[in-house]
Structures are given as structure tokens and as C-alpha cells.
mmCIF file of C-alpha atoms and ligand atoms in Angstrom:
data_model
loop_
_atom_site.group_PDB
_atom_site.id
_atom_site.type_symbol
_atom_site.label_atom_id
_atom_site.label_comp_id
_atom_site.label_asym_id
_atom_site.label_seq_id
_atom_site.Cartn_x
_atom_site.Cartn_y
_atom_site.Cartn_z
ATOM 1 C CA MET A 1 -28.678 -7.767 20.908
ATOM 2 C CA SER A 2 -29.355 -3.781 20.637
ATOM 3 C CA VAL A 3 -26.808 -1.178 21.022
ATOM 4 C CA PRO A 4 -27.356 2.676 22.126
ATOM 5 C CA ARG A 5 -28.733 4.924 19.568
ATOM 6 C CA THR A 6 -25.439 6.682 19.682
ATOM 7 C CA ILE A 7 -23.403 4.254 17.503
ATOM 8 C CA ARG A 8 -24.518 3.476 14.223
ATOM 9 C CA ARG A 9 -21.430 1.331 12.934
ATOM 10 C CA VAL A 10 -18.513 -0.572 13.900
ATOM 11 C CA VAL A 11 -15.482 -0.429 12.045
ATOM 12 C CA LEU A 12 -12.956 -3.136 12.612
ATOM 13 C CA THR A 13 -9.086 -2.532 12.282
ATOM 14 C CA GLY A 14 -5.631 -5.032 13.120
ATOM 15 C CA PHE A 15 -3.184 -6.656 11.073
ATOM 16 C CA MET A 16 -3.495 -9.396 8.591
ATOM 17 C CA GLY A 17 -5.443 -12.402 10.642
ATOM 18 C CA ALA A 18 -6.225 -10.346 13.025
ATOM 19 C CA GLY A 19 -9.809 -11.796 12.669
ATOM 20 C CA LYS A 20 -11.633 -8.312 11.533
ATOM 21 C CA SER A 21 -13.738 -10.433 8.548
ATOM 22 C CA THR A 22 -14.784 -13.631 10.581
ATOM 23 C CA VAL A 23 -15.439 -11.743 13.562
ATOM 24 C CA GLY A 24 -17.288 -8.460 11.855
ATOM 25 C CA ALA A 25 -19.325 -11.027 10.058
ATOM 26 C CA MET A 26 -20.424 -12.337 12.935
ATOM 27 C CA LEU A 27 -21.098 -9.262 14.957
ATOM 28 C CA ALA A 28 -23.040 -8.064 11.951
ATOM 29 C CA LYS A 29 -25.355 -11.250 12.271
ATOM 30 C CA THR A 30 -25.655 -10.803 15.672
ATOM 31 C CA LEU A 31 -26.553 -7.155 15.157
ATOM 32 C CA GLY A 32 -28.799 -7.734 12.628
ATOM 33 C CA TRP A 33 -26.627 -5.618 10.490
ATOM 34 C CA GLU A 34 -24.765 -5.601 7.414
ATOM 35 C CA PHE A 35 -21.392 -6.246 7.066
ATOM 36 C CA LEU A 36 -19.046 -5.182 4.718
ATOM 37 C CA ASP A 37 -15.105 -6.103 4.099
ATOM 38 C CA ALA A 38 -13.716 -3.431 2.363
ATOM 39 C CA ASP A 39 -11.284 -5.808 0.138
ATOM 40 C CA THR A 40 -14.218 -7.653 -1.183
ATOM 41 C CA ALA A 41 -16.010 -3.564 -1.743
ATOM 42 C CA ILE A 42 -12.562 -2.937 -3.876
ATOM 43 C CA GLU A 43 -12.482 -5.856 -5.490
ATOM 44 C CA ALA A 44 -16.265 -5.736 -6.840
ATOM 45 C CA VAL A 45 -14.969 -1.687 -8.324
ATOM 46 C CA ALA A 46 -11.885 -2.880 -9.828
ATOM 47 C CA GLY A 47 -13.320 -6.106 -11.103
ATOM 48 C CA LYS A 48 -9.990 -7.656 -9.897
ATOM 49 C CA THR A 49 -8.920 -9.351 -7.014
ATOM 50 C CA VAL A 50 -6.690 -7.480 -4.562
ATOM 51 C CA ALA A 51 -3.931 -9.701 -5.701
ATOM 52 C CA GLU A 52 -4.190 -8.697 -8.951
ATOM 53 C CA ILE A 53 -4.443 -4.758 -8.739
ATOM 54 C CA PHE A 54 -0.635 -5.147 -6.085
ATOM 55 C CA ALA A 55 0.558 -7.149 -9.208
ATOM 56 C CA GLN A 56 -0.943 -4.781 -11.827
ATOM 57 C CA HIS A 57 -1.393 -1.458 -10.782
ATOM 58 C CA GLY A 58 0.769 -1.485 -7.363
ATOM 59 C CA GLU A 59 0.059 -0.864 -3.793
ATOM 60 C CA GLU A 60 -0.546 2.762 -4.383
ATOM 61 C CA ALA A 61 -3.295 2.432 -6.695
ATOM 62 C CA PHE A 62 -4.394 0.188 -4.441
ATOM 63 C CA ARG A 63 -4.336 2.070 -1.581
ATOM 64 C CA SER A 64 -6.588 4.492 -3.242
ATOM 65 C CA LEU A 65 -9.217 2.395 -4.041
ATOM 66 C CA GLU A 66 -9.502 1.353 -0.346
ATOM 67 C CA ALA A 67 -9.613 4.882 1.084
ATOM 68 C CA GLU A 68 -12.255 5.528 -1.969
ATOM 69 C CA ALA A 69 -14.285 2.512 -0.674
ATOM 70 C CA VAL A 70 -14.089 4.012 3.136
ATOM 71 C CA LEU A 71 -14.778 6.794 2.416
ATOM 72 C CA LYS A 72 -18.036 6.124 0.486
ATOM 73 C CA ASN A 73 -19.461 3.246 3.042
ATOM 74 C CA MET A 74 -18.486 5.886 5.922
ATOM 75 C CA LEU A 75 -22.153 7.401 5.788
ATOM 76 C CA ARG A 76 -24.212 4.190 6.239
ATOM 77 C CA GLY A 77 -25.842 2.957 9.650
ATOM 78 C CA ASN A 78 -26.180 -0.279 10.875
ATOM 79 C CA LEU A 79 -23.104 -1.345 9.197
ATOM 80 C CA VAL A 80 -19.998 -3.308 10.435
ATOM 81 C CA LEU A 81 -16.880 -2.460 8.301
ATOM 82 C CA ALA A 82 -13.910 -4.664 8.493
ATOM 83 C CA LEU A 83 -10.709 -2.133 6.891
ATOM 84 C CA GLY A 84 -8.086 -3.722 5.177
ATOM 85 C CA GLY A 85 -5.117 -4.354 7.513
ATOM 86 C CA GLY A 86 -3.230 -1.513 5.777
ATOM 87 C CA ALA A 87 -6.282 0.787 5.551
ATOM 88 C CA LEU A 88 -4.722 3.358 8.372
ATOM 89 C CA GLU A 89 -1.930 3.703 6.050
ATOM 90 C CA THR A 90 -4.192 6.457 4.538
ATOM 91 C CA GLU A 91 -4.268 9.910 6.242
ATOM 92 C CA SER A 92 -6.995 10.613 4.680
ATOM 93 C CA THR A 93 -8.706 7.348 6.047
ATOM 94 C CA ARG A 94 -7.385 7.923 9.417
ATOM 95 C CA ARG A 95 -9.252 11.651 9.549
ATOM 96 C CA ILE A 96 -12.286 10.172 8.405
ATOM 97 C CA LEU A 97 -12.373 7.689 11.016
ATOM 98 C CA ALA A 98 -10.951 10.023 13.892
ATOM 99 C CA SER A 99 -13.924 12.000 12.822
ATOM 100 C CA ALA A 100 -16.772 10.140 12.135
ATOM 101 C CA ALA A 101 -19.975 10.258 14.112
ATOM 102 C CA GLN A 102 -21.780 7.725 15.922
ATOM 103 C CA THR A 103 -19.236 5.187 14.785
ATOM 104 C CA CYS A 104 -17.064 2.896 17.002
ATOM 105 C CA VAL A 105 -13.799 1.897 16.159
ATOM 106 C CA ILE A 106 -12.301 -1.110 17.593
ATOM 107 C CA PHE A 107 -8.547 -2.902 17.038
ATOM 108 C CA LEU A 108 -8.406 -6.462 17.007
ATOM 109 C CA ASP A 109 -4.578 -6.999 18.372
ATOM 110 C CA ALA A 110 -2.177 -9.748 18.204
ATOM 111 C CA PRO A 111 1.356 -10.671 18.719
ATOM 112 C CA LEU A 112 2.730 -10.751 15.223
ATOM 113 C CA ASP A 113 3.456 -14.496 15.372
ATOM 114 C CA VAL A 114 0.106 -15.426 16.155
ATOM 115 C CA LEU A 115 -1.319 -12.862 13.226
ATOM 116 C CA VAL A 116 1.233 -14.479 10.969
ATOM 117 C CA GLU A 117 0.543 -18.249 11.927
ATOM 118 C CA ARG A 118 -3.138 -17.034 11.548
ATOM 119 C CA CYS A 119 -2.800 -16.321 8.021
ATOM 120 C CA LEU A 120 -0.584 -18.851 6.892
ATOM 121 C CA ALA A 121 -3.394 -21.695 7.974
ATOM 122 C CA GLN A 122 -6.001 -19.894 6.110
ATOM 123 C CA PRO A 123 -6.507 -21.479 2.384
ATOM 124 C CA TYR A 124 -5.679 -18.030 0.411
ATOM 125 C CA ALA A 125 -2.284 -17.432 2.253
ATOM 126 C CA ALA A 126 -0.461 -17.330 -0.717
ATOM 127 C CA GLU A 127 -2.660 -14.460 -2.352
ATOM 128 C CA ARG A 128 -1.757 -12.451 -0.281
ATOM 129 C CA PRO A 129 0.919 -9.531 -1.152
ATOM 130 C CA VAL A 130 1.863 -8.236 1.772
ATOM 131 C CA LEU A 131 2.267 -11.515 3.510
ATOM 132 C CA ALA A 132 4.477 -12.676 0.972
ATOM 133 C CA ASP A 133 6.795 -9.242 1.753
ATOM 134 C CA ARG A 134 8.062 -11.272 4.824
ATOM 135 C CA ASP A 135 11.407 -8.818 5.361
ATOM 136 C CA GLY A 136 8.427 -5.736 4.985
ATOM 137 C CA LEU A 137 6.072 -7.678 7.465
ATOM 138 C CA LEU A 138 7.832 -6.241 11.507
ATOM 139 C CA ARG A 139 8.716 -3.156 9.725
ATOM 140 C CA ARG A 140 4.690 -2.330 8.417
ATOM 141 C CA PHE A 141 3.485 -4.263 11.955
ATOM 142 C CA ASN A 142 5.061 -1.534 13.505
ATOM 143 C CA SER A 143 4.793 1.676 11.941
ATOM 144 C CA ARG A 144 1.038 0.784 11.578
ATOM 145 C CA LEU A 145 0.593 0.030 15.569
ATOM 146 C CA PRO A 146 0.338 3.576 16.559
ATOM 147 C CA HIS A 147 -2.508 4.102 13.864
ATOM 148 C CA TYR A 148 -4.121 0.899 15.134
ATOM 149 C CA ARG A 149 -4.106 2.140 18.637
ATOM 150 C CA SER A 150 -5.823 5.509 18.017
ATOM 151 C CA ALA A 151 -9.198 3.466 18.093
ATOM 152 C CA GLN A 152 -11.760 4.082 20.843
ATOM 153 C CA HIS A 153 -10.848 0.391 21.959
ATOM 154 C CA THR A 154 -8.573 -2.438 21.688
ATOM 155 C CA ILE A 155 -9.439 -5.767 22.198
ATOM 156 C CA SER A 156 -6.465 -8.493 22.576
ATOM 157 C CA THR A 157 -7.609 -11.697 20.859
ATOM 158 C CA LYS A 158 -4.877 -13.899 21.464
ATOM 159 C CA GLY A 159 -6.309 -16.985 22.430
ATOM 160 C CA LEU A 160 -9.586 -16.066 22.293
ATOM 161 C CA SER A 161 -12.538 -17.733 19.712
ATOM 162 C CA PRO A 162 -13.988 -15.411 17.121
ATOM 163 C CA GLU A 163 -17.402 -15.456 19.213
ATOM 164 C CA ALA A 164 -15.802 -14.455 22.426
ATOM 165 C CA VAL A 165 -13.731 -11.396 20.587
ATOM 166 C CA VAL A 166 -17.645 -10.910 19.426
ATOM 167 C CA ALA A 167 -18.851 -10.783 23.126
ATOM 168 C CA ARG A 168 -16.109 -8.459 23.804
ATOM 169 C CA ILE A 169 -17.118 -6.295 21.393
ATOM 170 C CA LEU A 170 -21.020 -6.674 22.335
ATOM 171 C CA ASP A 171 -19.736 -5.517 25.781
ATOM 172 C CA VAL A 172 -17.859 -2.347 24.103
ATOM 173 C CA LEU A 173 -20.989 -1.567 22.477
ATOM 174 C CA ALA A 174 -23.205 -2.030 25.446
ATOM 175 C CA GLY A 175 -21.165 0.881 27.113
ATOM 176 C CA GLY A 176 -21.327 3.400 24.439
ATOM 177 C CA CYS A 177 -18.098 2.391 23.122
ATOM 178 C CA ILE A 178 -16.632 5.276 25.807
ATOM 179 C CA SER A 179 -12.953 5.074 24.382
ATOM 180 C CA ASP A 180 -10.260 3.186 26.470
ATOM 181 C CA SER A 181 -8.091 6.432 27.334
ATOM 182 C CA ALA A 182 -11.695 7.993 28.714
ATOM 183 C CA THR A 183 -11.922 5.306 31.043
ATOM 184 C CA LYS A 184 -8.026 4.975 31.917
ATOM 185 C CA GLY A 185 -8.641 9.046 33.011
ATOM 186 C CA ALA A 186 -11.623 8.464 34.977
ATOM 187 C CA THR A 187 -9.848 6.132 36.874
ATOM 188 C CA VAL A 188 -6.981 7.533 37.906
HETATM 189 C C1 S3P B 201 -3.537 -5.831 3.329
HETATM 190 C C2 S3P B 201 -3.958 -6.561 4.077
HETATM 191 C C3 S3P B 201 -5.422 -7.163 3.155
HETATM 192 C C4 S3P B 201 -5.111 -6.326 1.660
HETATM 193 C C5 S3P B 201 -4.342 -5.982 1.323
HETATM 194 C C6 S3P B 201 -3.033 -5.648 1.664
HETATM 195 C C7 S3P B 201 -2.246 -5.145 4.297
HETATM 196 O O1 S3P B 201 -6.810 -6.853 4.069
HETATM 197 O O2 S3P B 201 -6.517 -5.242 1.950
HETATM 198 O O3 S3P B 201 -3.764 -7.367 1.190
HETATM 199 O O4 S3P B 201 -1.554 -3.788 3.287
HETATM 200 O O5 S3P B 201 -1.948 -5.179 5.532
HETATM 201 P P1 S3P B 201 -7.006 -8.154 5.541
HETATM 202 O O6 S3P B 201 -6.377 -6.886 6.365
HETATM 203 O O7 S3P B 201 -8.579 -8.183 5.360
HETATM 204 O O8 S3P B 201 -6.325 -9.364 5.653
#
């Protein structure tokens, strides 16, 4: 599968449980591109797990490591990058993504209850600091939604297998990742 030369990287965004890592790894394999999970990149730099960074240094320290990891990797080509669910809370990251050339940013969307259910089914659910803060979940979800929605494309993943989500992303890429809003505008 080849993608138009105008696209050199795909960035997946969305809340925890959206499937960014699973889908991202499968997509990268299909494209013959590299896959990078931002959380893994942060853990490698810090020499600590995400949970340890939150517990020992706090969320703010984690967010700056996260912003650095995105910045450092945004110039690489043939890359599928899965962002952490909170990466778009950081304004500099939002700016980088909004102005990044040859980059297709895709929001993997699902209702909050589906996302929480998926997270709880994962073996490392207990290690997710943001999931542990149940009261804050809805607030975070709602405040992040407008940022997620600024991606060029939104794919609703509810009821879809990871393979089906990959197939939709491949369609988006084959179409040159023309943004949802541009398409809507053209049909009105
Ligand atoms: C977070 C999501 C996690 C990870 C960290 C914080 C968040 O990434 O970056 O636990 O704030 O939503 P995933 O979305 O890949 O689980």
C-alpha cells in the first residue's frame, strides 16, 4: 500500500482507549513505516514509566517531556506517531501539529463509556494515572474534545475492529488526507 507523496507521517490522537497504539502499530506495518508510541518515547528518555513520572514529578513534568517527545519526532518521515491522550492539552504541541507539513492528523473517536470500558479491559489499567482520577475523566474528556476535533479527520471507532479502523485510515490517506471540513465545505 502506498500513500501520496504529500503525506510523510500520520499522527493519531484521541482519548485513552481510542486504540491509537494498537491501530498505529498495525497501520505502520501495513505501510512499511515506523511506529512510535509517544508514551514509550517518553519512558525511554526518562528511564521511568509514565505512572512513575506522574507519581514522582507530577503531571506538569510529564506534559513537558511529552511536548519535547512530539517536537523531537515531528520531522521524521515514514512515521506513524501515536500521541498520548493528553498531548493536545499542551498548546505548543497543538501549534506544531496545526502547522506540520506532510502530516495527516487523525482523531480516533468513541464515546467516553466505550473508552473507559476498553481501558479497564487492559491488563495495565491500574497503572493509568488519568484513569484513576474518575471524577476528572469527564471534565478532561470534554475539555480535550475541541482539540481532538481539530484533526484533519475523525474516525468513529465504536463497534469497529482495529483492522476496520486501519482500513478507514488507508482510505483517508489514499484520498490525500483532505480534511473533513474541506470536504464538507465542497459539498455545501
Ligand atoms: C494520558 C494518556 C496516556 C498517557 C498518560 C496520560 C492522558 O496515553 O500519556 O497516562 O492524559 O490522557 P494513552 O492515551 O496512550 O493511554
